[in-house]
CSV table of C-alpha atoms in Angstrom, one decimal:
chain,number,residue,atom,x,y,z
A,14,MET,CA,-20.0,9.0,13.0
A,15,ALA,CA,-19.0,8.4,9.4
A,16,ASN,CA,-20.9,5.9,7.4
A,17,LEU,CA,-18.5,3.5,5.6
A,18,GLY,CA,-21.0,2.5,3.0
A,19,PRO,CA,-20.1,2.7,-0.7
A,20,GLY,CA,-22.0,6.0,-1.4
A,21,ARG,CA,-23.3,7.1,-4.8
A,22,PRO,CA,-21.5,6.5,-8.1
A,23,ARG,CA,-18.7,9.1,-8.7
A,24,LEU,CA,-19.2,11.8,-11.2
A,25,GLU,CA,-16.1,11.0,-13.2
A,26,GLN,CA,-13.0,8.8,-13.4
A,27,ARG,CA,-10.6,8.9,-10.4
A,28,ARG,CA,-8.2,11.8,-10.5
A,29,ARG,CA,-6.8,11.6,-7.0
A,30,GLN,CA,-4.0,9.7,-5.3
A,31,GLY,CA,-5.4,7.0,-3.1
A,32,THR,CA,-6.5,3.3,-3.2
A,33,THR,CA,-9.9,4.0,-1.7
A,34,PRO,CA,-12.5,6.8,-2.0
A,35,ARG,CA,-11.7,7.8,1.6
A,36,ALA,CA,-8.0,8.2,0.8
A,37,GLU,CA,-8.9,10.3,-2.3
A,38,ILE,CA,-11.1,12.5,-0.1
A,39,LEU,CA,-8.3,13.0,2.3
A,40,ASP,CA,-5.8,13.8,-0.5
A,41,ALA,CA,-8.2,16.4,-2.0
A,42,ALA,CA,-8.9,18.0,1.4
A,43,ALA,CA,-5.2,18.1,2.3
A,44,GLU,CA,-4.5,20.0,-0.9
A,45,LEU,CA,-7.4,22.5,-0.4
A,46,PHE,CA,-6.9,23.0,3.3
A,47,THR,CA,-3.2,23.8,2.8
A,48,THR,CA,-3.5,25.9,-0.3
A,49,LYS,CA,-6.9,27.6,-0.1
A,50,GLY,CA,-7.4,27.6,3.7
A,51,TYR,CA,-9.6,25.4,6.0
A,52,ALA,CA,-12.2,28.1,6.5
A,53,ASN,CA,-12.4,28.8,2.8
A,54,THR,CA,-12.9,25.1,1.8
A,55,SER,CA,-16.3,23.5,1.8
A,56,THR,CA,-17.2,19.9,1.7
A,57,ARG,CA,-18.6,20.5,-1.7
A,58,ALA,CA,-15.3,21.8,-2.9
A,59,VAL,CA,-13.6,18.7,-1.6
A,60,ALA,CA,-16.1,16.4,-3.3
A,61,ASP,CA,-15.7,18.3,-6.5
A,62,ALA,CA,-11.9,18.0,-6.3
A,63,VAL,CA,-12.3,14.2,-6.0
A,64,GLY,CA,-15.0,14.0,-8.7
A,65,ILE,CA,-17.8,12.6,-6.4
A,66,ARG,CA,-21.1,14.0,-5.2
A,67,GLN,CA,-21.2,15.8,-1.9
A,68,ALA,CA,-23.6,13.2,-0.6
A,69,SER,CA,-21.0,10.5,-1.3
A,70,LEU,CA,-18.4,12.3,0.8
A,71,TYR,CA,-20.7,12.1,3.8
A,72,HIS,CA,-20.7,8.3,3.6
A,73,HIS,CA,-17.0,8.5,4.7
A,74,PHE,CA,-16.9,11.7,6.8
A,75,ALA,CA,-19.9,13.2,8.7
A,76,ALA,CA,-18.5,16.7,8.7
A,77,LYS,CA,-15.5,18.8,7.6
A,78,ASP,CA,-13.9,18.8,11.0
A,79,ASP,CA,-13.8,15.0,10.8
A,80,ILE,CA,-11.7,15.2,7.7
A,81,LEU,CA,-9.4,17.7,9.4
A,82,ASP,CA,-9.1,15.4,12.4
A,83,ALA,CA,-8.1,12.5,10.2
A,84,LEU,CA,-5.5,14.5,8.4
A,85,LEU,CA,-4.0,15.8,11.6
A,86,ALA,CA,-3.9,12.3,13.1
A,87,GLU,CA,-1.7,11.2,10.2
A,88,THR,CA,1.0,13.7,11.1
A,89,VAL,CA,1.7,12.3,14.5
A,90,ALA,CA,0.6,8.6,14.4
A,91,GLY,CA,3.8,7.3,12.8
A,92,PRO,CA,6.2,9.1,15.0
A,93,VAL,CA,4.3,8.2,18.2
A,94,GLU,CA,4.2,4.6,17.2
A,95,LEU,CA,7.9,4.6,16.4
A,96,ALA,CA,8.7,6.1,19.8
A,97,GLN,CA,6.6,3.5,21.5
A,98,ARG,CA,8.3,0.7,19.6
A,99,MET,CA,11.8,2.0,20.4
A,100,ARG,CA,11.3,2.2,24.2
A,101,PRO,CA,12.2,-1.5,24.9
A,102,GLU,CA,15.1,-1.5,22.5
A,103,PRO,CA,18.6,-1.6,24.1
A,104,ASP,CA,20.0,1.3,22.1
A,105,ALA,CA,21.2,4.5,23.8
A,106,ALA,CA,18.7,7.2,24.4
A,107,VAL,CA,20.6,9.6,22.1
A,108,ALA,CA,20.4,7.1,19.2
A,109,LYS,CA,16.7,6.7,19.8
A,110,LEU,CA,16.3,10.5,19.8
A,111,TYR,CA,18.2,10.8,16.6
A,112,ALA,CA,16.1,8.0,15.0
A,113,LEU,CA,12.9,9.6,16.1
A,114,ALA,CA,13.9,13.0,14.8
A,115,LEU,CA,15.2,11.6,11.5
A,116,ALA,CA,12.0,9.6,10.8
A,117,ASP,CA,9.8,12.6,11.9
A,118,VAL,CA,11.7,15.1,9.8
A,119,ARG,CA,11.5,12.7,6.8
A,120,GLN,CA,7.8,12.3,7.0
A,121,LEU,CA,7.2,16.1,7.5
A,122,ARG,CA,9.5,16.9,4.6
A,123,THR,CA,8.3,14.3,2.1
A,124,ALA,CA,4.6,14.3,2.8
A,125,ARG,CA,2.6,15.2,-0.3
A,126,TRP,CA,1.0,18.2,1.5
A,127,ASN,CA,2.3,20.3,4.3
A,128,LEU,CA,-0.3,19.3,6.8
A,129,GLY,CA,1.7,20.6,9.8
A,130,ALA,CA,0.8,24.1,8.7
A,131,LEU,CA,-2.7,23.3,9.9
A,132,TYR,CA,-1.5,23.2,13.5
A,133,LEU,CA,-2.0,26.9,13.8
A,134,LEU,CA,-5.7,26.8,12.9
A,135,PRO,CA,-7.8,28.4,15.7
A,136,GLU,CA,-10.2,25.5,15.4
A,137,LEU,CA,-7.6,23.2,16.9
A,138,ARG,CA,-8.0,24.9,20.3
A,139,THR,CA,-11.6,23.7,20.6
A,140,GLU,CA,-12.7,20.6,22.5
A,141,ARG,CA,-13.4,18.9,19.1
A,142,PHE,CA,-9.7,18.5,18.6
A,143,ALA,CA,-8.7,17.7,22.2
A,144,ALA,CA,-7.8,14.1,21.3
A,145,PHE,CA,-5.4,15.3,18.6
A,146,ARG,CA,-3.8,17.8,21.0
A,147,ARG,CA,-3.3,15.0,23.6
A,148,ARG,CA,-1.7,12.8,20.9
A,149,ARG,CA,0.7,15.6,19.8
A,150,ASP,CA,1.5,16.2,23.4
A,151,GLU,CA,2.3,12.5,23.7
A,152,LEU,CA,4.8,12.8,20.9
A,153,ARG,CA,6.4,15.9,22.4
A,154,GLU,CA,6.7,14.0,25.7
A,155,HIS,CA,8.6,11.2,23.9
A,156,TYR,CA,11.0,13.8,22.6
A,157,GLU,CA,11.5,15.4,26.0
A,158,LEU,CA,12.1,12.1,27.8
A,159,LEU,CA,14.7,11.0,25.2
A,160,ALA,CA,16.3,14.4,25.3
A,161,ALA,CA,16.5,14.4,29.1
A,162,GLU,CA,17.9,10.8,29.1
A,163,SER,CA,20.5,11.8,26.5
A,164,ALA,CA,21.6,14.9,28.4
A,165,ALA,CA,21.9,12.9,31.6
A,166,ALA,CA,24.1,10.4,29.8
A,167,ALA,CA,26.4,13.3,28.7
A,168,GLU,CA,26.3,14.7,32.3
A,169,ARG,CA,24.5,17.8,31.0
A,170,SER,CA,21.5,19.7,32.3
A,171,ASP,CA,18.2,18.8,30.7
A,172,ASP,CA,17.2,22.5,30.3
A,173,ALA,CA,17.2,22.1,26.5
A,174,LYS,CA,14.9,19.1,26.5
A,175,ILE,CA,12.0,21.2,25.0
A,176,LEU,CA,14.0,22.1,21.9
A,177,PRO,CA,14.2,18.9,19.8
A,178,PHE,CA,10.5,18.6,19.2
A,179,ARG,CA,10.3,22.3,18.2
A,180,MET,CA,13.4,21.9,16.0
A,181,VAL,CA,11.9,19.0,14.1
A,182,GLU,CA,8.7,21.1,13.4
A,183,THR,CA,10.8,23.8,11.8
A,184,VAL,CA,10.4,21.7,8.7
A,185,ILE,CA,6.8,22.8,8.6
A,186,GLY,CA,7.8,26.5,8.5
A,187,ILE,CA,10.5,25.9,5.9
A,188,ARG,CA,8.0,24.2,3.6
A,189,SER,CA,5.5,27.0,4.1
A,190,ASP,CA,8.1,29.7,3.3
A,191,GLU,CA,10.1,28.0,0.6
A,192,GLY,CA,7.7,25.5,-0.9
A,193,ALA,CA,9.9,22.6,0.0
A,194,ALA,CA,12.4,21.6,2.6
A,195,PRO,CA,15.9,20.5,1.4
A,196,ALA,CA,16.8,16.9,1.7
A,197,ASP,CA,19.7,17.9,4.0
A,198,THR,CA,17.3,18.7,6.7
A,199,GLU,CA,17.0,15.0,7.3
A,200,ARG,CA,20.6,15.1,8.6
A,201,LEU,CA,21.1,18.6,9.7
A,202,ILE,CA,18.2,18.8,12.2
A,203,PRO,CA,18.9,15.5,13.9
A,204,ASP,CA,22.7,16.4,14.0
A,205,ALA,CA,21.8,19.7,15.7
A,206,ILE,CA,19.6,18.0,18.2
A,207,VAL,CA,22.5,15.6,19.2
A,208,ARG,CA,24.7,18.6,19.7
A,209,ILE,CA,22.2,20.3,22.0
A,210,VAL,CA,21.9,17.3,24.3
A,211,GLY,CA,25.6,17.0,24.7
A,212,HIS,CA,26.8,14.4,22.2
A,213,GLY,CA,28.3,16.6,19.5
A,214,ALA,CA,31.6,14.7,19.4
A,215,GLU,CA,29.7,11.4,18.7
A,216,ILE,CA,27.5,12.5,15.9
A,217,ALA,CA,28.8,10.1,13.3
A,218,ARG,CA,28.5,7.1,15.7
A,219,VAL,CA,25.0,8.2,16.9
A,220,ARG,CA,23.8,8.7,13.3
A,221,THR,CA,25.0,5.2,12.3
A,222,ALA,CA,23.3,3.7,15.4
A,223,ALA,CA,20.1,5.5,14.7
A,224,GLU,CA,19.9,4.4,11.1
A,225,GLU,CA,20.6,0.8,12.1
A,226,LEU,CA,17.8,1.1,14.7
A,227,LEU,CA,15.4,2.3,12.1
A,228,THR,CA,16.4,-0.4,9.7
A,229,ARG,CA,15.9,-3.0,12.4
A,230,LEU,CA,12.5,-1.7,13.1
A,231,GLY,CA,11.6,-1.6,9.4
A,232,GLU,CA,11.4,2.2,9.2
A,233,ALA,CA,14.1,2.9,6.6
A,234,ALA,CA,13.3,0.2,4.0
A,235,ALA,CA,11.2,2.6,1.9
A,236,GLU,CA,14.0,5.2,1.6
A,237,PRO,CA,16.7,3.4,-0.5
A,238,ASP,CA,17.4,6.4,-2.8
A,239,ARG,CA,18.0,8.8,0.1
A,240,VAL,CA,20.1,6.3,1.9
A,241,ARG,CA,22.3,5.8,-1.1
A,242,GLN,CA,22.4,9.6,-1.5
A,243,ARG,CA,23.7,10.0,2.0
A,244,GLU,CA,26.4,7.3,1.5
A,245,VAL,CA,27.6,9.1,-1.6
A,246,GLY,CA,27.7,12.4,0.1
A,247,GLY,CA,29.8,11.1,2.9
A,248,GLU,CA,29.8,12.1,6.6
A,249,LEU,CA,28.9,15.6,7.6
A,250,ALA,CA,29.9,15.4,11.2
């Protein structure tokens, strides 16, 4: 278990994003794991990147895999919570599916580091990361349930229900290959998902309903610039 004590004084002034030492450690580890490789990064390297002693790092994380686990958890916690909050809402399943995909693509695209690239680490297949795998499976199941319900509403087979989750995660590969994912992916991927589940003729209406749902749940308030950019760009349906 990690010790949440204050640790030793840092070696130099803060040079990392984060309001707490723990957040700074996570930011440094995220950069090193995604750019240098998990196996090639030691806890000493993470501590050096933060500007603290290695002993201080152990006041917050007992081992390197605890840091990785915390970073991975961040990538699915928000979408899972959103999916859970949307379940009792009266909106159509396809609007919920679009909203989940939009919010998930957005967080994968705009996160400071491309943490999804760590999903392929062989370490994640071990028992140590079983809890994370279950949490990611839970997110996948939310996608599949909403996709199946959306397809049923359109009187379509649910054969494609496994695709939306995978389509959202293409953002990870785009970032790995291109260095960044275009802002348009926040619209193009959810739009494509809506077509797959049989609601292609309703994309503009579904998109509006999804954005209203996110606003109602407080998910879009932090995105005013992108919202304005979408309004200026007009409909892409």
